[in-house]
Coordinates of N, CA and C in Angstrom, one line a residue:
M502 N 127.8 64.1 116.8 CA 127.8 62.7 117.2 C 127.4 61.9 115.9
A503 N 128.1 60.8 115.7 CA 127.9 60.0 114.6 C 126.5 59.3 114.6
G504 N 126.0 59.0 113.4 CA 124.7 58.4 113.4 C 124.0 58.5 112.0
F505 N 122.8 58.1 112.0 CA 122.0 58.2 110.8 C 120.8 59.2 111.0
F506 N 120.5 60.0 110.0 CA 119.6 61.0 110.1 C 118.7 61.1 108.9
S507 N 117.6 61.8 108.9 CA 116.8 62.0 107.8 C 116.1 63.4 107.8
A508 N 115.6 63.8 106.7 CA 114.8 65.0 106.6 C 113.8 64.9 105.5
S509 N 112.7 65.6 105.6 CA 111.7 65.6 104.5 C 111.3 67.0 104.3
S510 N 111.1 67.3 103.0 CA 110.6 68.7 102.7 C 109.1 68.7 103.0
F511 N 108.6 69.9 103.1 CA 107.2 70.1 103.1 C 106.7 69.9 101.7
R512 N 105.4 69.7 101.5 CA 104.8 69.5 100.1 C 105.1 70.8 99.4
E513 N 105.7 70.7 98.2 CA 106.1 71.8 97.4 C 105.3 71.8 96.1
V514 N 104.7 72.9 95.8 CA 103.9 73.0 94.6 C 104.7 73.4 93.4
G515 N 104.4 72.9 92.2 CA 105.1 73.3 91.0 C 105.0 74.8 90.8
N516 N 106.0 75.4 90.2 CA 106.0 76.9 90.1 C 105.7 77.4 88.7
A517 N 105.4 76.5 87.8 CA 105.0 76.8 86.4 C 106.2 77.5 85.7
A518 N 107.4 77.2 86.1 CA 108.6 77.8 85.5 C 109.5 76.6 85.0
T519 N 110.6 77.0 84.3 CA 111.4 75.9 83.8 C 112.4 75.3 84.8
T520 N 112.6 76.0 85.9 CA 113.5 75.5 87.0 C 112.9 75.7 88.3
Q521 N 113.1 74.8 89.2 CA 112.6 74.9 90.6 C 113.5 74.1 91.5
N522 N 114.2 74.8 92.5 CA 115.0 74.1 93.4 C 114.1 73.5 94.5
L523 N 114.2 72.2 94.8 CA 113.4 71.6 95.8 C 114.0 71.4 97.1
L524 N 115.3 70.9 97.2 CA 116.0 70.6 98.4 C 117.5 70.6 98.2
T525 N 118.2 71.0 99.2 CA 119.7 70.9 99.3 C 120.1 70.2 100.6
I526 N 121.2 69.5 100.5 CA 121.8 69.0 101.7 C 123.3 69.4 101.6
E527 N 123.9 70.0 102.7 CA 125.2 70.5 102.6 C 126.0 70.1 103.8
N528 N 127.3 70.0 103.7 CA 128.2 69.8 104.8 C 129.2 70.9 104.8
I529 N 129.2 71.7 105.9 CA 130.1 72.8 106.0 C 131.2 72.6 107.1
D530 N 131.3 71.4 107.5 CA 132.2 71.0 108.6 C 133.6 70.7 108.0
A531 N 134.6 71.2 108.6 CA 136.0 71.0 108.1 C 136.5 69.6 108.5
T532 N 135.9 68.9 109.5 CA 136.5 67.7 110.0 C 135.6 66.5 109.8
K533 N 134.3 66.7 109.5 CA 133.4 65.6 109.4 C 132.9 65.3 108.0
L534 N 132.6 64.1 107.7 CA 132.0 63.6 106.4 C 130.6 63.3 106.5
V535 N 129.8 63.5 105.4 CA 128.4 63.1 105.4 C 128.3 62.2 104.2
W536 N 127.7 61.0 104.5 CA 127.5 60.0 103.5 C 126.0 60.0 103.2
I537 N 125.6 60.3 101.9 CA 124.2 60.3 101.5 C 123.8 58.8 101.3
R538 N 122.8 58.4 101.9 CA 122.3 57.0 101.8 C 121.1 56.8 100.9
R539 N 120.3 57.9 100.8 CA 119.1 57.8 99.9 C 118.5 59.2 99.8
I540 N 118.1 59.5 98.6 CA 117.3 60.7 98.3 C 116.2 60.3 97.4
T541 N 114.9 60.6 97.8 CA 113.8 60.2 96.9 C 112.9 61.5 96.7
V542 N 112.2 61.4 95.6 CA 111.1 62.4 95.4 C 109.8 61.7 95.1
Q543 N 108.8 62.2 95.7 CA 107.4 61.7 95.4 C 106.8 62.9 94.7
M544 N 106.1 62.6 93.6 CA 105.5 63.6 92.8 C 104.0 63.2 92.6
D545 N 103.1 64.1 93.0 CA 101.7 63.9 92.8 C 101.2 64.9 91.8
T546 N 100.6 64.3 90.7 CA 100.0 65.2 89.7 C 98.5 65.1 89.8
T547 N 97.8 66.3 89.7 CA 96.4 66.3 89.9 C 95.7 66.7 88.6
A548 N 96.4 66.9 87.5 CA 95.9 67.2 86.2 C 96.6 66.6 85.1
A549 N 96.0 66.3 84.0 CA 96.7 65.7 82.8 C 97.7 66.7 82.3
L550 N 98.9 66.2 82.0 CA 100.0 67.0 81.5 C 100.1 66.9 80.0
T551 N 100.0 68.0 79.3 CA 100.0 67.9 77.8 C 101.4 68.3 77.3
A552 N 102.3 68.6 78.2 CA 103.7 68.9 77.8 C 104.6 67.8 78.3
V553 N 105.9 67.9 77.9 CA 106.9 66.9 78.4 C 107.0 66.9 79.9
S554 N 107.1 65.7 80.5 CA 107.2 65.6 81.9 C 108.4 66.3 82.4
P555 N 108.4 66.9 83.6 CA 109.6 67.6 84.1 C 110.7 66.6 84.5
L556 N 111.9 67.0 84.3 CA 113.1 66.2 84.7 C 113.4 66.6 86.2
I557 N 113.6 65.5 87.0 CA 114.0 65.7 88.4 C 115.5 65.4 88.4
K558 N 116.3 66.4 88.8 CA 117.8 66.2 88.7 C 118.4 66.3 90.1
T559 N 119.5 65.6 90.3 CA 120.3 65.7 91.5 C 121.7 66.1 91.0
S560 N 122.2 67.3 91.5 CA 123.4 67.8 91.1 C 124.3 68.2 92.3
R561 N 125.6 68.1 92.1 CA 126.5 68.8 93.0 C 126.4 70.3 92.8
T562 N 126.8 71.1 93.7 CA 126.7 72.5 93.6 C 128.1 73.1 93.6
T563 N 128.3 74.3 93.0 CA 129.6 74.9 93.0 C 130.0 75.6 94.3
G564 N 129.1 75.7 95.2 CA 129.3 76.3 96.5 C 128.2 75.9 97.5
V565 N 128.2 76.5 98.6 CA 127.3 76.2 99.7 C 126.0 77.0 99.4
P566 N 124.8 76.3 99.4 CA 123.5 76.9 99.2 C 123.2 78.0 100.2
T567 N 122.2 78.8 99.8 CA 121.7 79.9 100.7 C 120.2 79.9 100.6
G568 N 119.6 80.6 101.5 CA 118.1 80.8 101.4 C 117.3 79.5 101.7
G569 N 116.1 79.5 101.3 CA 115.2 78.4 101.6 C 114.8 78.3 103.1
T570 N 114.3 77.2 103.4 CA 113.8 76.9 104.8 C 114.7 75.8 105.3
T571 N 115.4 76.0 106.5 CA 116.1 74.9 107.1 C 115.1 73.9 107.7
L572 N 115.3 72.7 107.3 CA 114.4 71.6 107.7 C 114.9 70.9 108.9
S573 N 113.9 70.4 109.7 CA 114.2 69.6 110.9 C 114.8 68.3 110.5
K574 N 115.7 67.7 111.4 CA 116.3 66.5 111.1 C 115.7 65.4 112.0
G575 N 115.4 64.3 111.3 CA 114.8 63.1 112.0 C 116.0 62.3 112.6
L576 N 115.8 61.7 113.8 CA 116.8 60.9 114.4 C 116.5 59.4 114.3
F577 N 117.4 58.6 113.9 CA 117.2 57.2 114.0 C 117.4 56.7 115.4
D578 N 118.3 57.4 116.1 CA 118.6 57.0 117.5 C 118.5 58.3 118.3
T579 N 117.5 58.3 119.3 CA 117.3 59.6 120.0 C 118.4 60.0 120.9
T580 N 119.4 59.2 121.1 CA 120.6 59.6 121.9 C 121.6 60.3 121.0
A581 N 121.4 60.3 119.7 CA 122.4 60.9 118.8 C 121.9 62.3 118.4
A582 N 122.9 63.1 118.0 CA 122.6 64.5 117.6 C 123.3 64.7 116.3
S583 N 122.6 65.3 115.3 CA 123.2 65.6 114.0 C 124.1 66.8 114.2
N584 N 125.2 66.8 113.4 CA 126.1 67.9 113.4 C 125.4 69.2 112.9
A585 N 125.6 70.3 113.6 CA 124.9 71.5 113.2 C 125.4 72.0 111.8
N586 N 126.6 71.5 111.4 CA 127.1 71.9 110.1 C 126.6 71.1 108.9
T587 N 125.7 70.1 109.2 CA 125.0 69.4 108.1 C 123.6 70.1 108.0
I588 N 123.4 70.7 106.9 CA 122.2 71.6 106.8 C 121.3 71.1 105.6
V589 N 120.1 70.9 105.9 CA 119.1 70.5 104.8 C 118.1 71.7 104.6
R590 N 118.0 72.1 103.4 CA 117.1 73.3 103.1 C 116.0 72.8 102.1
G591 N 114.8 73.3 102.4 CA 113.7 73.0 101.5 C 113.2 74.3 100.8
S592 N 112.2 74.2 100.0 CA 111.8 75.3 99.2 C 110.6 76.1 99.8
T593 N 110.0 75.5 100.8 CA 108.9 76.2 101.5 C 108.8 75.8 102.9
A594 N 108.2 76.7 103.7 CA 108.1 76.5 105.2 C 106.8 75.9 105.6
S595 N 106.0 75.5 104.7 CA 104.7 74.9 105.1 C 104.2 74.1 103.9
D596 N 103.3 73.1 104.2 CA 102.8 72.3 103.1 C 102.0 73.2 102.1
G597 N 102.5 73.2 100.9 CA 101.8 73.9 99.8 C 102.1 75.4 99.9
G598 N 103.0 75.8 100.7 CA 103.3 77.2 100.9 C 104.1 77.8 99.7
A599 N 104.4 79.1 99.8 CA 105.1 79.8 98.7 C 106.5 79.3 98.6
N600 N 107.0 79.1 97.4 CA 108.4 78.6 97.1 C 109.3 79.8 97.4
S601 N 110.4 79.5 98.2 CA 111.3 80.6 98.6 C 112.7 80.3 98.4
G602 N 113.1 79.3 97.7 CA 114.5 78.9 97.6 C 114.6 77.4 97.7
P603 N 115.7 76.9 98.1 CA 117.0 77.4 98.3 C 117.7 77.9 97.0
T604 N 118.8 78.7 97.2 CA 119.5 79.1 96.0 C 120.8 78.4 96.0
A605 N 121.1 77.8 94.8 CA 122.4 77.0 94.7 C 122.7 77.0 93.2
T606 N 124.0 77.0 92.9 CA 124.5 77.0 91.5 C 124.8 75.5 91.1
V607 N 124.2 75.1 90.1 CA 124.4 73.7 89.6 C 125.8 73.5 89.1
S608 N 126.4 72.4 89.5 CA 127.7 72.0 88.9 C 127.5 70.7 88.1
T609 N 128.0 69.6 88.6 CA 127.8 68.3 87.9 C 126.5 67.7 88.2
V610 N 125.8 67.2 87.1 CA 124.6 66.5 87.3 C 125.0 65.0 87.7
V611 N 124.4 64.6 88.8 CA 124.8 63.2 89.3 C 123.7 62.2 88.8
W612 N 122.5 62.6 88.7 CA 121.4 61.7 88.3 C 120.2 62.5 87.9
E613 N 119.5 62.0 86.9 CA 118.3 62.7 86.4 C 117.3 61.7 85.9
Q614 N 116.0 62.0 86.1 CA 114.9 61.1 85.6 C 113.7 62.0 85.4
F615 N 112.8 61.4 84.5 CA 111.5 62.1 84.3 C 110.6 61.9 85.5
G616 N 109.8 62.8 85.8 CA 108.8 62.7 86.8 C 107.5 62.0 86.2
T617 N 106.5 61.9 87.1 CA 105.3 61.3 86.6 C 104.6 62.1 85.6
R618 N 103.9 61.5 84.7 CA 103.1 62.3 83.7 C 101.8 61.5 83.5
L619 N 100.7 62.2 83.7 CA 99.4 61.7 83.5 C 98.9 62.0 82.1
H620 N 98.5 61.0 81.4 CA 98.0 61.3 80.0 C 96.5 61.8 80.2
T621 N 95.8 61.2 81.1 CA 94.5 61.6 81.5 C 94.4 61.6 83.0
A622 N 93.6 62.4 83.6 CA 93.5 62.5 85.0 C 92.3 61.7 85.5
V623 N 92.2 60.5 85.0 CA 91.1 59.6 85.3 C 91.6 58.5 86.1
G624 N 91.0 58.1 87.2 CA 91.5 57.0 88.1 C 92.5 57.5 89.1
Q625 N 93.1 56.5 89.7 CA 94.1 56.8 90.8 C 95.5 56.4 90.3
V626 N 96.5 57.3 90.6 CA 97.8 57.0 90.3 C 98.6 57.1 91.6
L627 N 99.3 56.0 92.0 CA 100.1 56.0 93.2 C 101.5 56.6 92.9
A628 N 101.9 57.5 93.7 CA 103.2 58.1 93.5 C 104.3 57.2 94.0
P629 N 105.2 56.6 93.1 CA 106.3 55.8 93.6 C 107.4 56.7 94.2
D630 N 108.2 56.1 95.0 CA 109.5 56.8 95.4 C 110.4 56.8 94.2
M631 N 110.8 58.0 93.7 CA 111.7 58.1 92.6 C 113.1 58.3 93.2
S632 N 114.0 57.4 93.1 CA 115.3 57.6 93.7 C 116.1 58.7 92.9
C633 N 116.7 59.5 93.6 CA 117.4 60.7 93.0 C 118.9 60.4 93.0
L634 N 119.4 59.2 93.3 CA 120.8 58.8 93.1 C 120.8 57.4 92.6
P635 N 121.9 57.1 91.9 CA 121.9 55.7 91.3 C 122.0 54.7 92.4
I636 N 121.5 53.5 92.0 CA 121.4 52.4 93.0 C 122.7 52.0 93.6
I637 N 123.8 52.4 93.0 CA 125.1 52.0 93.6 C 125.3 52.6 95.0
V638 N 124.6 53.6 95.4 CA 124.7 54.2 96.7 C 124.4 53.2 97.8
D639 N 123.7 52.1 97.4 CA 123.4 51.0 98.3 C 124.7 50.3 98.7
L640 N 125.7 50.4 97.8 CA 127.0 49.6 98.0 C 128.2 50.5 98.2
E641 N 128.2 51.7 97.7 CA 129.3 52.6 97.7 C 128.9 53.9 98.4
N642 N 129.8 54.6 99.1 CA 129.5 55.8 99.7 C 129.4 57.0 98.7
F643 N 128.4 57.8 98.9 CA 128.3 59.1 98.2 C 128.6 60.1 99.2
V644 N 129.8 60.7 99.1 CA 130.4 61.6 100.2 C 130.2 63.1 99.9
L645 N 129.8 63.8 101.0 CA 129.9 65.2 101.0 C 131.0 65.6 101.9
R646 N 132.0 66.3 101.4 CA 133.1 66.8 102.2 C 132.8 68.3 102.5
Q647 N 133.8 68.9 103.2 CA 133.6 70.3 103.6 C 133.2 71.2 102.4
N648 N 132.1 72.0 102.6 CA 131.6 72.9 101.7 C 131.1 72.3 100.4
E649 N 130.7 71.0 100.5 CA 130.0 70.4 99.4 C 128.5 70.2 99.6
A650 N 127.8 70.2 98.6 CA 126.3 70.1 98.7 C 125.7 69.4 97.5
L651 N 124.5 68.9 97.7 CA 123.7 68.3 96.7 C 122.4 69.1 96.6
L652 N 121.9 69.3 95.3 CA 120.7 70.0 95.0 C 119.8 69.1 94.3
V653 N 118.5 68.9 94.7 CA 117.5 68.2 94.0 C 116.6 69.3 93.4
H654 N 116.5 69.3 92.1 CA 115.8 70.4 91.4 C 115.0 69.9 90.2
I655 N 114.0 70.7 89.8 CA 113.2 70.4 88.6 C 113.8 71.2 87.4
V656 N 113.9 70.6 86.3 CA 114.3 71.3 85.1 C 113.2 70.9 84.0
A657 N 112.4 71.8 83.7 CA 111.3 71.5 82.8 C 111.6 72.0 81.4
A658 N 111.0 71.3 80.4 CA 111.2 71.7 79.0 C 110.5 73.1 78.7
A659 N 109.4 73.3 79.4 CA 108.6 74.5 79.3 C 107.9 74.7 80.6
G660 N 107.5 76.0 80.9 CA 106.7 76.2 82.1 C 105.5 75.3 82.3
T661 N 104.9 74.9 81.2 CA 103.8 74.0 81.3 C 104.1 72.6 81.7
S662 N 105.4 72.3 81.7 CA 105.9 71.0 82.2 C 105.9 70.9 83.7
N663 N 105.8 72.0 84.4 CA 105.9 72.0 85.9 C 104.8 72.9 86.4
P664 N 103.5 72.5 86.1 CA 102.4 73.3 86.5 C 102.2 73.3 88.0
A665 N 101.4 74.3 88.5 CA 101.0 74.4 89.9 C 100.1 73.2 90.4
T666 N 99.8 72.3 89.4 CA 99.0 71.1 89.8 C 99.9 70.0 90.2
N667 N 101.2 70.2 90.0 CA 102.2 69.2 90.5 C 102.6 69.5 91.9
H668 N 102.8 68.4 92.7 CA 103.2 68.5 94.1 C 104.3 67.6 94.3
Y669 N 105.4 68.0 95.1 CA 106.6 67.3 95.3 C 106.9 67.2 96.8
V670 N 107.4 66.0 97.2 CA 108.0 65.8 98.6 C 109.3 65.2 98.3
V671 N 110.4 65.7 99.0 CA 111.7 65.2 98.8 C 112.1 64.6 100.2
N672 N 112.7 63.4 100.2 CA 113.2 62.8 101.4 C 114.7 62.5 101.3
V673 N 115.4 62.7 102.3 CA 116.9 62.4 102.3 C 117.3 61.7 103.6
C674 N 118.2 60.7 103.4 CA 118.7 60.0 104.6 C 120.2 60.0 104.4
W675 N 120.9 60.3 105.5 CA 122.4 60.3 105.5 C 123.0 59.8 106.8
E676 N 124.3 59.6 106.7 CA 125.1 59.2 107.9 C 126.2 60.2 108.1
E677 N 126.5 60.4 109.4 CA 127.6 61.4 109.7 C 128.6 60.6 110.5
D678 N 129.9 61.0 110.4 CA 130.9 60.3 111.2 C 131.2 61.0 112.5

């Protein structure tokens, strides 16, 4: 059924590696389209970072993702139901749990930006919503057709750029026809 839907990842902890897949959204339906309306990442850092801040990238994938944890879909209208062929996958099944995927092969990078970096860990830093797509999605459709997917992932200059003291939450909102 057509409508608007959303999903949020569990809190994902940095993996101290140079890459980390946070969330995918895919459309495997042959007759339906998925329009991505918004993807955001919130990053909480609990220690000063002495390395380059991690890059948060949103990329199309070369195929349909696998693995990870299938996330529950939020309903904007409780009389609507999301298409079972629209699948959102996260990296962990519980807040702060072990990272377990999803697995996806990066194709074209759509958007990238640096995450938060604390020079010192003194005081309070509020985590802003970091948009993972260009602002033009407010005006133009970003479409996922059959067997297309988006991947939100971390690409760090070094393992020390994505320490286990970083925490991420990814939110996605979409429309189905």
